[in-house]
GROMACS .gro file of C-alpha atoms in nm:
model
  489
    1MET     CA    1  -0.807  -2.460  13.169
    2LEU     CA    2  -0.614  -2.137  13.353
    3GLY     CA    3  -0.277  -2.350  13.348
    4ALA     CA    4  -0.321  -2.317  12.969
    5ALA     CA    5  -0.361  -1.913  12.975
    6PHE     CA    6  -0.033  -1.907  13.086
    7LEU     CA    7   0.126  -2.100  12.839
    8ASN     CA    8   0.091  -1.905  12.561
    9ALA     CA    9   0.035  -1.498  12.535
   10SER     CA   10  -0.264  -1.524  12.310
   11TRP     CA   11  -0.432  -1.722  12.505
   12GLY     CA   12  -0.477  -1.571  12.770
   13LEU     CA   13  -0.858  -1.480  12.795
   14LEU     CA   14  -0.914  -1.841  12.891
   15ALA     CA   15  -0.827  -1.653  13.224
   16CYS     CA   16  -1.219  -1.556  13.132
   17GLY     CA   17  -1.373  -1.837  13.193
   18ALA     CA   18  -1.121  -2.100  13.358
   19PHE     CA   19  -1.330  -2.115  13.722
   20VAL     CA   20  -1.674  -2.150  13.587
   21PRO     CA   21  -1.628  -2.549  13.649
   22LEU     CA   22  -1.466  -2.494  13.979
   23LEU     CA   23  -1.742  -2.232  14.046
   24GLY     CA   24  -2.017  -2.558  13.936
   25VAL     CA   25  -1.860  -2.805  14.163
   26LEU     CA   26  -1.844  -2.549  14.481
   27GLU     CA   27  -2.194  -2.516  14.427
   28SER     CA   28  -2.294  -2.886  14.423
   29ALA     CA   29  -2.133  -2.905  14.741
   30GLY     CA   30  -2.288  -2.647  14.868
   31GLU     CA   31  -2.676  -2.708  14.782
   32GLU     CA   32  -2.594  -3.097  14.961
   33ARG     CA   33  -2.397  -2.970  15.261
   34ARG     CA   34  -2.069  -3.093  15.248
   35PRO     CA   35  -1.836  -3.041  15.480
   36VAL     CA   36  -1.632  -2.721  15.376
   37TRP     CA   37  -1.328  -2.960  15.426
   38ASN     CA   38  -1.481  -3.089  15.103
   39ALA     CA   39  -1.396  -2.761  14.941
   40PHE     CA   40  -1.094  -2.715  15.058
   41ARG     CA   41  -1.019  -3.073  14.916
   42THR     CA   42  -1.172  -2.914  14.556
   43GLY     CA   43  -0.974  -2.607  14.590
   44TYR     CA   44  -0.645  -2.805  14.632
   45LEU     CA   45  -0.662  -3.064  14.337
   46PHE     CA   46  -0.796  -2.737  14.106
   47GLY     CA   47  -0.452  -2.551  14.210
   48PHE     CA   48  -0.265  -2.851  14.214
   49VAL     CA   49  -0.383  -2.933  13.801
   50PHE     CA   50  -0.290  -2.583  13.737
   51PHE     CA   51   0.001  -2.493  13.908
   52LEU     CA   52   0.123  -2.809  13.782
   53VAL     CA   53   0.103  -2.720  13.406
   54GLY     CA   54   0.157  -2.336  13.424
   55MET     CA   55   0.517  -2.421  13.585
   56HIS     CA   56   0.604  -2.708  13.357
   57TRP     CA   57   0.889  -2.513  13.314
   58ILE     CA   58   1.070  -2.635  13.615
   59ALA     CA   59   1.117  -2.951  13.483
   60ARG     CA   60   1.281  -2.798  13.193
   61LEU     CA   61   1.530  -2.587  13.380
   62SER     CA   62   1.874  -2.635  13.251
   63ASP     CA   63   2.147  -2.800  13.487
   64VAL     CA   64   2.360  -2.466  13.490
   65ALA     CA   65   2.045  -2.334  13.714
   66ILE     CA   66   2.081  -2.551  14.044
   67THR     CA   67   2.372  -2.781  14.194
   68VAL     CA   68   2.187  -3.079  14.196
   69PRO     CA   69   2.019  -3.113  13.802
   70TRP     CA   70   1.765  -3.385  13.942
   71LEU     CA   71   1.614  -3.154  14.209
   72LYS     CA   72   1.419  -2.963  13.908
   73TYR     CA   73   1.185  -3.283  13.914
   74PRO     CA   74   1.089  -3.285  14.289
   75ALA     CA   75   1.092  -2.931  14.336
   76TRP     CA   76   0.869  -2.901  14.029
   77VAL     CA   77   0.530  -3.149  14.217
   78ALA     CA   78   0.646  -2.977  14.538
   79ALA     CA   79   0.633  -2.651  14.454
   80ALA     CA   80   0.264  -2.737  14.247
   81SER     CA   81   0.176  -2.908  14.635
   82TYR     CA   82   0.282  -2.564  14.832
   83LEU     CA   83   0.126  -2.346  14.557
   84ALA     CA   84  -0.199  -2.531  14.541
   85LEU     CA   85  -0.280  -2.453  14.915
   86TYR     CA   86  -0.397  -2.119  14.848
   87PRO     CA   87  -0.660  -2.203  14.616
   88ALA     CA   88  -0.792  -2.437  14.834
   89LEU     CA   89  -0.806  -2.237  15.119
   90ALA     CA   90  -0.951  -1.964  14.875
   91CYS     CA   91  -1.245  -2.232  14.832
   92ALA     CA   92  -1.301  -2.324  15.148
   93LEU     CA   93  -1.317  -1.945  15.302
   94ALA     CA   94  -1.607  -1.868  15.010
   95THR     CA   95  -1.728  -2.149  15.103
   96PHE     CA   96  -1.767  -2.084  15.449
   97LEU     CA   97  -1.866  -1.753  15.446
   98SER     CA   98  -2.154  -1.847  15.178
   99ARG     CA   99  -2.315  -2.067  15.464
  100ARG     CA  100  -2.218  -1.833  15.684
  101SER     CA  101  -2.346  -1.517  15.551
  102GLY     CA  102  -2.601  -1.621  15.350
  103PHE     CA  103  -2.437  -1.448  15.036
  104SER     CA  104  -2.384  -1.683  14.727
  105LEU     CA  105  -2.072  -1.752  14.605
  106ALA     CA  106  -2.073  -1.530  14.326
  107ALA     CA  107  -1.996  -1.312  14.623
  108THR     CA  108  -1.750  -1.448  14.851
  109PHE     CA  109  -1.562  -1.638  14.595
  110PRO     CA  110  -1.376  -1.302  14.422
  111CYS     CA  111  -1.347  -1.210  14.782
  112ALA     CA  112  -1.161  -1.494  14.946
  113PHE     CA  113  -0.966  -1.602  14.605
  114LEU     CA  114  -0.793  -1.207  14.604
  115MET     CA  115  -0.750  -1.255  14.976
  116VAL     CA  116  -0.575  -1.541  14.958
  117GLU     CA  117  -0.365  -1.411  14.667
  118GLU     CA  118  -0.277  -1.146  14.888
  119LEU     CA  119  -0.161  -1.384  15.116
  120ARG     CA  120   0.032  -1.560  14.868
  121ALA     CA  121   0.195  -1.253  14.770
  122SER     CA  122   0.339  -1.171  15.106
  123GLY     CA  123   0.669  -1.287  15.291
  124GLU     CA  124   0.979  -1.451  15.230
  125LEU     CA  125   0.777  -1.757  14.994
  126GLY     CA  126   0.589  -1.479  14.838
  127PHE     CA  127   0.525  -1.592  14.517
  128PRO     CA  128   0.247  -1.320  14.335
  129TRP     CA  129   0.375  -1.521  13.945
  130PHE     CA  130   0.034  -1.684  13.840
  131GLN     CA  131  -0.222  -1.422  13.977
  132PRO     CA  132  -0.483  -1.461  13.700
  133GLY     CA  133  -0.485  -1.095  13.611
  134TYR     CA  134  -0.139  -1.153  13.484
  135ALA     CA  135  -0.283  -1.398  13.232
  136VAL     CA  136  -0.406  -1.117  13.042
  137HIS     CA  137  -0.087  -0.904  12.975
  138ALA     CA  138  -0.074  -0.933  12.649
  139TYR     CA  139  -0.337  -0.736  12.542
  140PRO     CA  140  -0.298  -0.373  12.626
  141ARG     CA  141  -0.628  -0.235  12.592
  142LEU     CA  142  -0.705  -0.416  12.891
  143ILE     CA  143  -0.393  -0.388  13.118
  144GLN     CA  144  -0.457  -0.018  13.074
  145MET     CA  145  -0.730  -0.120  13.444
  146ALA     CA  146  -0.393  -0.158  13.649
  147SER     CA  147  -0.337   0.211  13.573
  148LEU     CA  148  -0.628   0.209  13.832
  149GLY     CA  149  -0.564  -0.058  14.097
  150GLY     CA  150  -0.272  -0.286  13.965
  151VAL     CA  151  -0.297  -0.636  13.902
  152THR     CA  152  -0.486  -0.661  14.192
  153LEU     CA  153  -0.784  -0.538  13.992
  154LEU     CA  154  -0.706  -0.673  13.689
  155THR     CA  155  -0.734  -1.020  13.891
  156ALA     CA  156  -1.086  -0.884  14.043
  157TRP     CA  157  -1.180  -0.810  13.644
  158VAL     CA  158  -1.078  -1.179  13.562
  159LEU     CA  159  -1.305  -1.355  13.882
  160LEU     CA  160  -1.593  -1.136  13.771
  161LEU     CA  161  -1.667  -1.213  13.439
  162ASN     CA  162  -1.586  -1.572  13.574
  163VAL     CA  163  -1.955  -1.529  13.789
  164LEU     CA  164  -2.084  -1.378  13.575
  165LEU     CA  165  -1.984  -1.636  13.307
  166TRP     CA  166  -2.068  -1.932  13.571
  167ARG     CA  167  -2.425  -1.776  13.663
  168ALA     CA  168  -2.502  -1.696  13.263
  169LEU     CA  169  -2.446  -2.077  13.178
  170THR     CA  170  -2.560  -2.249  13.528
  171ARG     CA  171  -2.889  -2.474  13.464
  172ARG     CA  172  -2.954  -2.359  13.826
  173ASP     CA  173  -3.140  -2.040  13.782
  174VAL     CA  174  -3.485  -2.018  13.813
  175THR     CA  175  -3.623  -1.850  13.498
  176GLY     CA  176  -3.361  -1.760  13.180
  177ALA     CA  177  -3.367  -1.399  13.288
  178SER     CA  178  -3.152  -1.387  13.499
  179ARG     CA  179  -2.888  -1.620  13.316
  180ALA     CA  180  -2.982  -1.322  12.995
  181LEU     CA  181  -2.849  -1.068  13.253
  182ALA     CA  182  -2.568  -1.260  13.371
  183ALA     CA  183  -2.458  -1.284  12.965
  184ALA     CA  184  -2.526  -0.956  12.925
  185GLY     CA  185  -2.319  -0.859  13.211
  186PHE     CA  186  -2.013  -1.044  13.122
  187LEU     CA  187  -2.001  -0.917  12.740
  188ALA     CA  188  -2.008  -0.564  12.905
  189ALA     CA  189  -1.796  -0.630  13.215
  190LEU     CA  190  -1.530  -0.739  12.862
  191LEU     CA  191  -1.586  -0.490  12.658
  192LEU     CA  192  -1.597  -0.191  12.851
  193PRO     CA  193  -1.261  -0.231  12.994
  194TRP     CA  194  -1.128  -0.333  12.582
  195ALA     CA  195  -1.337   0.000  12.494
  196TRP     CA  196  -1.186   0.262  12.765
  197GLY     CA  197  -0.809   0.071  12.705
  198GLY     CA  198  -0.808   0.215  12.356
  199GLN     CA  199  -0.921   0.527  12.473
  200ALA     CA  200  -0.617   0.574  12.778
  201LEU     CA  201  -0.360   0.476  12.512
  202HIS     CA  202  -0.500   0.702  12.266
  203ALA     CA  203  -0.479   0.910  12.525
  204ALA     CA  204  -0.064   0.799  12.614
  205ASP     CA  205  -0.048   0.879  12.280
  206ALA     CA  206  -0.164   1.232  12.214
  207MET     CA  207   0.055   1.346  12.567
  208ALA     CA  208   0.343   1.182  12.425
  209ALA     CA  209   0.334   1.304  12.030
  210GLN     CA  210   0.292   1.688  12.267
  211SER     CA  211   0.552   1.627  12.428
  212LYS     CA  212   0.897   1.765  12.383
  213ALA     CA  213   1.037   1.502  12.680
  214ALA     CA  214   1.214   1.249  12.629
  215HIS     CA  215   1.397   1.027  12.881
  216GLY     CA  216   1.677   0.962  12.588
  217ALA     CA  217   1.763   0.709  12.442
  218VAL     CA  218   1.927   0.378  12.607
  219ALA     CA  219   2.074   0.095  12.457
  220LEU     CA  220   1.990  -0.318  12.630
  221VAL     CA  221   2.326  -0.548  12.631
  222GLN     CA  222   2.227  -0.922  12.524
  223ALA     CA  223   2.552  -1.078  12.495
  224ASN     CA  224   2.376  -1.420  12.514
  225ILE     CA  225   2.708  -1.584  12.742
  226PRO     CA  226   2.601  -2.001  12.787
  227GLY     CA  227   2.596  -2.035  13.164
  228GLU     CA  228   2.841  -2.316  13.110
  229ILE     CA  229   3.075  -2.070  13.028
  230LYS     CA  230   2.977  -1.774  13.229
  231TRP     CA  231   3.020  -1.963  13.566
  232SER     CA  232   3.333  -2.172  13.468
  233GLY     CA  233   3.555  -1.905  13.557
  234LYS     CA  234   3.796  -1.990  13.257
  235HIS     CA  235   3.643  -1.732  13.038
  236GLU     CA  236   3.646  -1.370  13.265
  237ARG     CA  237   3.857  -1.191  12.993
  238GLU     CA  238   3.646  -1.297  12.659
  239ILE     CA  239   3.310  -1.258  12.850
  240LEU     CA  240   3.394  -0.891  12.946
  241ASP     CA  241   3.538  -0.813  12.638
  242THR     CA  242   3.170  -0.916  12.431
  243PHE     CA  243   3.037  -0.645  12.669
  244LEU     CA  244   3.294  -0.370  12.611
  245GLU     CA  245   3.216  -0.449  12.220
  246LEU     CA  246   2.875  -0.482  12.206
  247SER     CA  247   2.897  -0.153  12.420
  248SER     CA  248   3.112   0.037  12.246
  249THR     CA  249   2.950  -0.066  11.918
  250ALA     CA  250   2.614   0.107  12.129
  251ALA     CA  251   2.771   0.464  12.184
  252ARG     CA  252   2.863   0.530  11.853
  253ALA     CA  253   2.571   0.446  11.702
  254HIS     CA  254   2.260   0.794  11.600
  255PRO     CA  255   2.107   0.894  11.828
  256LYS     CA  256   2.374   0.823  12.095
  257PRO     CA  257   2.236   0.633  12.384
  258GLN     CA  258   2.228   0.862  12.764
  259LEU     CA  259   2.325   0.541  12.943
  260ILE     CA  260   2.364   0.124  12.852
  261VAL     CA  261   2.280  -0.116  13.044
  262TRP     CA  262   2.385  -0.462  13.114
  263PRO     CA  263   2.231  -0.770  13.267
  264GLU     CA  264   2.192  -0.924  13.585
  265THR     CA  265   2.538  -1.026  13.683
  266ALA     CA  266   2.639  -0.998  13.347
  267THR     CA  267   3.023  -1.087  13.356
  268GLY     CA  268   2.928  -1.341  13.630
  269THR     CA  269   3.242  -1.192  13.812
  270TYR     CA  270   3.287  -0.921  14.093
  271LEU     CA  271   3.338  -0.721  13.828
  272ARG     CA  272   3.367  -0.388  14.093
  273ARG     CA  273   3.641  -0.577  14.291
  274GLN     CA  274   3.842  -0.724  14.013
  275VAL     CA  275   4.022  -0.420  13.899
  276ASP     CA  276   4.106  -0.494  13.600
  277GLN     CA  277   3.760  -0.522  13.515
  278ALA     CA  278   3.669  -0.228  13.721
  279ILE     CA  279   3.914  -0.065  13.478
  280ALA     CA  280   3.805  -0.145  13.194
  281VAL     CA  281   3.461  -0.062  13.209
  282ALA     CA  282   3.523   0.288  13.392
  283ARG     CA  283   3.723   0.360  13.062
  284LEU     CA  284   3.449   0.253  12.821
  285ALA     CA  285   3.202   0.480  12.965
  286ALA     CA  286   3.436   0.794  12.997
  287ASP     CA  287   3.607   0.796  12.647
  288THR     CA  288   3.262   0.717  12.504
  289GLY     CA  289   3.055   0.942  12.757
  290VAL     CA  290   2.824   0.724  12.763
  291PRO     CA  291   2.713   0.602  13.152
  292ILE     CA  292   2.763   0.161  13.215
  293PHE     CA  293   2.476   0.047  13.438
  294THR     CA  294   2.481  -0.345  13.551
  295GLY     CA  295   2.498  -0.619  13.720
  296PHE     CA  296   2.750  -0.759  13.926
  297ALA     CA  297   2.839  -1.014  14.231
  298ASP     CA  298   2.971  -0.814  14.536
  299TYR     CA  299   3.063  -0.855  14.877
  300SER     CA  300   3.159  -0.621  15.183
  301TRP     CA  301   3.241  -0.679  15.551
  302ASP     CA  302   3.062  -0.582  15.855
  303SER     CA  303   3.177  -0.412  16.160
  304LEU     CA  304   3.224  -0.783  16.293
  305GLY     CA  305   3.399  -0.895  16.037
  306THR     CA  306   3.179  -1.096  15.885
  307PRO     CA  307   3.111  -1.120  15.540
  308HIS     CA  308   2.819  -0.986  15.310
  309TYR     CA  309   2.759  -1.101  14.948
  310TRP     CA  310   2.500  -0.980  14.745
  311ASN     CA  311   2.339  -1.011  14.427
  312ALA     CA  312   2.415  -0.629  14.330
  313ALA     CA  313   2.391  -0.364  14.071
  314GLY     CA  314   2.566  -0.027  14.000
  315ILE     CA  315   2.667   0.277  13.727
  316PHE     CA  316   2.977   0.317  13.618
  317PRO     CA  317   2.963   0.694  13.541
  318ALA     CA  318   3.092   0.846  13.229
  319ASN     CA  319   3.334   1.064  13.443
  320GLY     CA  320   3.544   0.682  13.490
  321SER     CA  321   3.478   0.664  13.876
  322LEU     CA  322   3.228   0.456  14.037
  323GLY     CA  323   2.886   0.522  14.146
  324LEU     CA  324   2.619   0.423  14.379
  325ARG     CA  325   2.564   0.044  14.461
  326TYR     CA  326   2.231  -0.163  14.417
  327ALA     CA  327   2.183  -0.444  14.599
  328LYS     CA  328   1.883  -0.664  14.545
  329ARG     CA  329   1.603  -0.680  14.816
  330HIS     CA  330   1.332  -0.977  14.787
  331LEU     CA  331   1.546  -1.291  14.692
  332VAL     CA  332   1.400  -1.616  14.562
  333PRO     CA  333   1.345  -1.865  14.868
  334PHE     CA  334   1.595  -2.171  14.820
  335GLY     CA  335   1.780  -2.071  14.526
  336GLU     CA  336   1.890  -1.744  14.584
  337ARG     CA  337   1.850  -1.785  15.009
  338MET     CA  338   1.722  -1.990  15.271
  339PRO     CA  339   1.387  -1.835  15.379
  340PHE     CA  340   1.344  -1.747  15.768
  341GLN     CA  341   1.715  -1.723  15.774
  342ARG     CA  342   1.639  -1.383  16.032
  343TRP     CA  343   1.472  -1.581  16.233
  344LEU     CA  344   1.636  -1.906  16.222
  345PRO     CA  345   2.020  -1.863  16.143
  346MET     CA  346   2.077  -2.195  16.139
  347LEU     CA  347   1.895  -2.267  15.822
  348GLY     CA  348   2.163  -2.088  15.656
  349LYS     CA  349   2.388  -2.461  15.730
  350ILE     CA  350   2.090  -2.615  15.477
  351GLU     CA  351   2.286  -2.669  15.149
  352LEU     CA  352   2.037  -2.703  14.816
  353GLY     CA  353   2.285  -2.544  14.605
  354GLN     CA  354   2.121  -2.152  14.714
  355ALA     CA  355   2.368  -1.887  14.663
  356GLU     CA  356   2.332  -1.744  15.022
  357TRP     CA  357   2.300  -1.367  14.919
  358THR     CA  358   2.242  -1.136  15.183
  359PRO     CA  359   1.934  -0.912  15.122
  360GLY     CA  360   1.937  -0.563  15.031
  361GLU     CA  361   1.752  -0.312  15.270
  362GLU     CA  362   1.669  -0.018  15.022
  363PRO     CA  363   1.547   0.082  14.710
  364VAL     CA  364   1.823   0.317  14.568
  365LEU     CA  365   1.766   0.621  14.288
  366PHE     CA  366   2.023   0.652  13.982
  367SER     CA  367   2.095   0.948  13.780
  368GLY     CA  368   1.976   0.849  13.422
  369PRO     CA  369   1.805   1.004  13.078
  370GLY     CA  370   1.499   1.202  13.176
  371GLY     CA  371   1.549   1.148  13.559
  372PRO     CA  372   1.632   0.901  13.829
  373PHE     CA  373   1.563   0.528  13.738
  374SER     CA  374   1.601   0.227  13.998
  375CYS     CA  375   1.637  -0.083  14.000
  376LEU     CA  376   1.456  -0.455  13.965
  377VAL     CA  377   1.655  -0.751  13.958
  378CYS     CA  378   1.542  -1.049  13.799
  379PHE     CA  379   1.264  -1.186  14.018
  380GLU     CA  380   1.185  -0.858  14.208
  381ALA     CA  381   1.008  -0.690  13.877
  382ILE     CA  382   0.722  -0.944  13.960
  383PHE     CA  383   0.629  -0.741  14.325
  384PRO     CA  384   0.419  -0.460  14.294
  385ASP     CA  385   0.530  -0.308  14.618
  386LEU     CA  386   0.884  -0.301  14.503
  387ALA     CA  387   0.852  -0.110  14.216
  388ARG     CA  388   0.610   0.139  14.404
  389ASP     CA  389   0.820   0.215  14.658
  390ASP     CA  390   1.065   0.275  14.389
  391VAL     CA  391   0.829   0.563  14.197
  392ARG     CA  392   0.710   0.685  14.528
  393HIS     CA  393   1.078   0.739  14.611
  394GLY     CA  394   1.149   0.950  14.265
  395ALA     CA  395   1.232   0.680  14.053
  396ARG     CA  396   1.083   0.792  13.662
  397MET     CA  397   1.212   0.458  13.485
  398LEU     CA  398   1.252   0.135  13.605
  399VAL     CA  399   1.517  -0.081  13.502
  400ASN     CA  400   1.519  -0.465  13.549
  401ILE     CA  401   1.783  -0.637  13.445
  402THR     CA  402   1.740  -1.041  13.473
  403ASN     CA  403   1.902  -1.360  13.388
  404ASP     CA  404   1.693  -1.611  13.216
  405GLU     CA  405   1.890  -1.846  13.051
  406TRP     CA  406   1.748  -2.087  13.261
  407PHE     CA  407   1.442  -2.134  13.136
  408GLY     CA  408   1.536  -2.247  12.864
  409LYS     CA  409   1.323  -2.100  12.552
  410SER     CA  410   1.018  -2.238  12.757
  411VAL     CA  411   0.721  -1.977  12.840
  412ALA     CA  412   0.829  -1.881  13.157
  413LEU     CA  413   1.073  -1.594  12.959
  414SER     CA  414   0.661  -1.427  12.825
  415GLN     CA  415   0.578  -1.472  13.169
  416HIS     CA  416   0.850  -1.319  13.364
  417ALA     CA  417   0.856  -1.054  13.104
  418GLY     CA  418   0.492  -1.022  13.113
  419MET     CA  419   0.472  -0.955  13.503
  420ALA     CA  420   0.728  -0.727  13.468
  421ALA     CA  421   0.576  -0.521  13.202
  422LEU     CA  422   0.261  -0.473  13.460
  423ARG     CA  423   0.487  -0.231  13.681
  424ALA     CA  424   0.524   0.014  13.403
  425VAL     CA  425   0.146   0.075  13.356
  426GLU     CA  426   0.089   0.088  13.733
  427ASN     CA  427   0.332   0.307  13.768
  428HIS     CA  428   0.284   0.525  13.497
  429VAL     CA  429   0.653   0.513  13.421
  430PRO     CA  430   0.877   0.320  13.162
  431LEU     CA  431   1.054  -0.004  13.161
  432VAL     CA  432   1.388  -0.146  13.024
  433ARG     CA  433   1.448  -0.492  13.066
  434CYS     CA  434   1.763  -0.606  12.972
  435ALA     CA  435   1.827  -1.043  13.019
  436ASN     CA  436   2.144  -1.169  12.889
  437THR     CA  437   2.019  -1.413  12.674
  438GLY     CA  438   1.640  -1.246  12.695
  439LEU     CA  439   1.380  -1.131  12.640
  440THR     CA  440   1.526  -0.780  12.614
  441LEU     CA  441   1.282  -0.506  12.607
  442LEU     CA  442   1.196  -0.169  12.568
  443VAL     CA  443   0.835  -0.097  12.751
  444ASP     CA  444   0.642   0.236  12.752
  445SER     CA  445   0.456   0.391  13.013
  446SER     CA  446   0.151   0.225  12.931
  447GLY     CA  447   0.268  -0.161  12.895
  448ARG     CA  448   0.353  -0.164  12.534
  449VAL     CA  449   0.637  -0.324  12.430
  450ARG     CA  450   0.815  -0.108  12.179
  451GLY     CA  451   1.101  -0.272  12.089
  452SER     CA  452   1.245  -0.623  12.186
  453LEU     CA  453   1.523  -0.848  12.089
  454PRO     CA  454   1.534  -1.215  11.978
  455VAL     CA  455   1.585  -1.489  12.217
  456PHE     CA  456   1.968  -1.644  12.244
  457GLN     CA  457   2.132  -1.424  12.014
  458ALA     CA  458   2.364  -1.158  12.090
  459GLY     CA  459   2.273  -0.809  12.024
  460VAL     CA  460   2.217  -0.394  12.113
  461LEU     CA  461   1.819  -0.275  12.172
  462ALA     CA  462   1.866   0.066  12.158
  463GLY     CA  463   1.571   0.355  12.171
  464ASP     CA  464   1.346   0.568  12.380
  465PRO     CA  465   1.059   0.396  12.600
  466GLY     CA  466   0.880   0.669  12.619
  467LEU     CA  467   0.815   0.766  12.252
  468THR     CA  468   0.577   0.712  12.037
  469PRO     CA  469   0.615   0.455  11.784
  470GLU     CA  470   0.640   0.714  11.520
  471GLN     CA  471   0.905   0.895  11.761
  472ALA     CA  472   1.085   0.636  11.813
  473ALA     CA  473   1.452   0.499  11.660
  474ASP     CA  474   1.483   0.157  11.761
  475GLU     CA  475   1.866   0.003  11.681
  476SER     CA  476   1.934  -0.335  11.680
  477TYR     CA  477   2.280  -0.424  11.673
  478ASP     CA  478   2.315  -0.809  11.533
  479LEU     CA  479   2.641  -0.921  11.640
  480ARG     CA  480   2.574  -1.325  11.650
  481ALA     CA  481   2.901  -1.372  11.462
  482HIS     CA  482   3.100  -1.243  11.790
  483ALA     CA  483   2.878  -1.483  11.997
  484ARG     CA  484   2.956  -1.756  11.819
  485ARG     CA  485   3.296  -1.642  11.816
  486LEU     CA  486   3.302  -1.649  12.225
  487GLY     CA  487   3.186  -1.967  12.235
  488ALA     CA  488   3.427  -2.173  12.003
  489ARG     CA  489   3.691  -2.051  12.264
   0.00000   0.00000   0.00000
């Protein structure tokens, strides 16, 4: 049932009861004094099914996504097999603590699960995707709790609801009074955050309506370039022309945007290293007076002459110059870089089709409408600590650029975008998300989607993510005909 909670955004509340069967099995095993190993196996089975269901989109990845297409099938099973170790460890730890301390699983399970989830999100293999708190990302009232304690607090809340529901439904209580008390607690724990979240949203809208400050309109360019064209190396000029035409149209809109954003590795080229392309982008920024922020592949050499390749992003200021550059800090393990190379450099010689980027080292603040903004490239948006670090350094808006074409039209699109939206709530800043094929979003500081574009359609989404719906002036420019013309070339 926990896997099903991630298959559709509207099914998120299923997570609030998904652990009940697991808790019942663990309790039965505890009463029979079965070995802790038994709890580990139970948790592993639970986790394997959960991740296998939730991550089914790995088996549906576009063949453009990986060098060896058939690897996606064993990768799907391998990922579920590995990630299932964490629920297994949580179940074993909860059972062990319960027996040693004398406390009920109702107390030890949430604590153990939260500790293990923090472990799962850490390090080079860190993968916080599918933390239970993310299941409710589509419920604006409920996710306001993230402003107090991040997605960890949301996960703790989901676990609390499961424990209360389990105690309300269990047949092992001595009297029905305790079950009634647990049921009342469940309803209170569900309804109180809902009511408080509504008040928080109302207060946020009231403050925005009274404030004369605005972040300024941002134009997000979703060019919808197919991967087989983008990475072929044969359509570089056509791809760039598509972005330039979309951006030129956006720059002439009213209200005029103060920043144009292109997605991750937008043109599929070393944009700032290819002089003709860099000049064309810089000229458009200078002619329109609107800075262009974009993702691109980049490279440089260190003092020893060793080349380093970056999944980068940078800005072309309105004065026609080249601005600051940011390099992605947290790379996708096995997809963008073999993990643990800093300790075992030989791992970099293993060829699984990975890009082998070099990780960046620090956040970069760019000058933008309404103050400085920082960049989260694709996968980075699922790590709360990166966004938190950016805001602590002074970012007043988060720009998430990504290329999610690999996911096709699977639920992974909404899963990925939903996690990014939580970063806005946690840090009280708006977030704009620009994707090559979607989902392209404007998200306010309360995590509400203020504008979006249909997936796999070319267009531009423009608006101010810091404004209320009444203040916002979102405009979408449908240039599907131009995209079809590119695809026919």
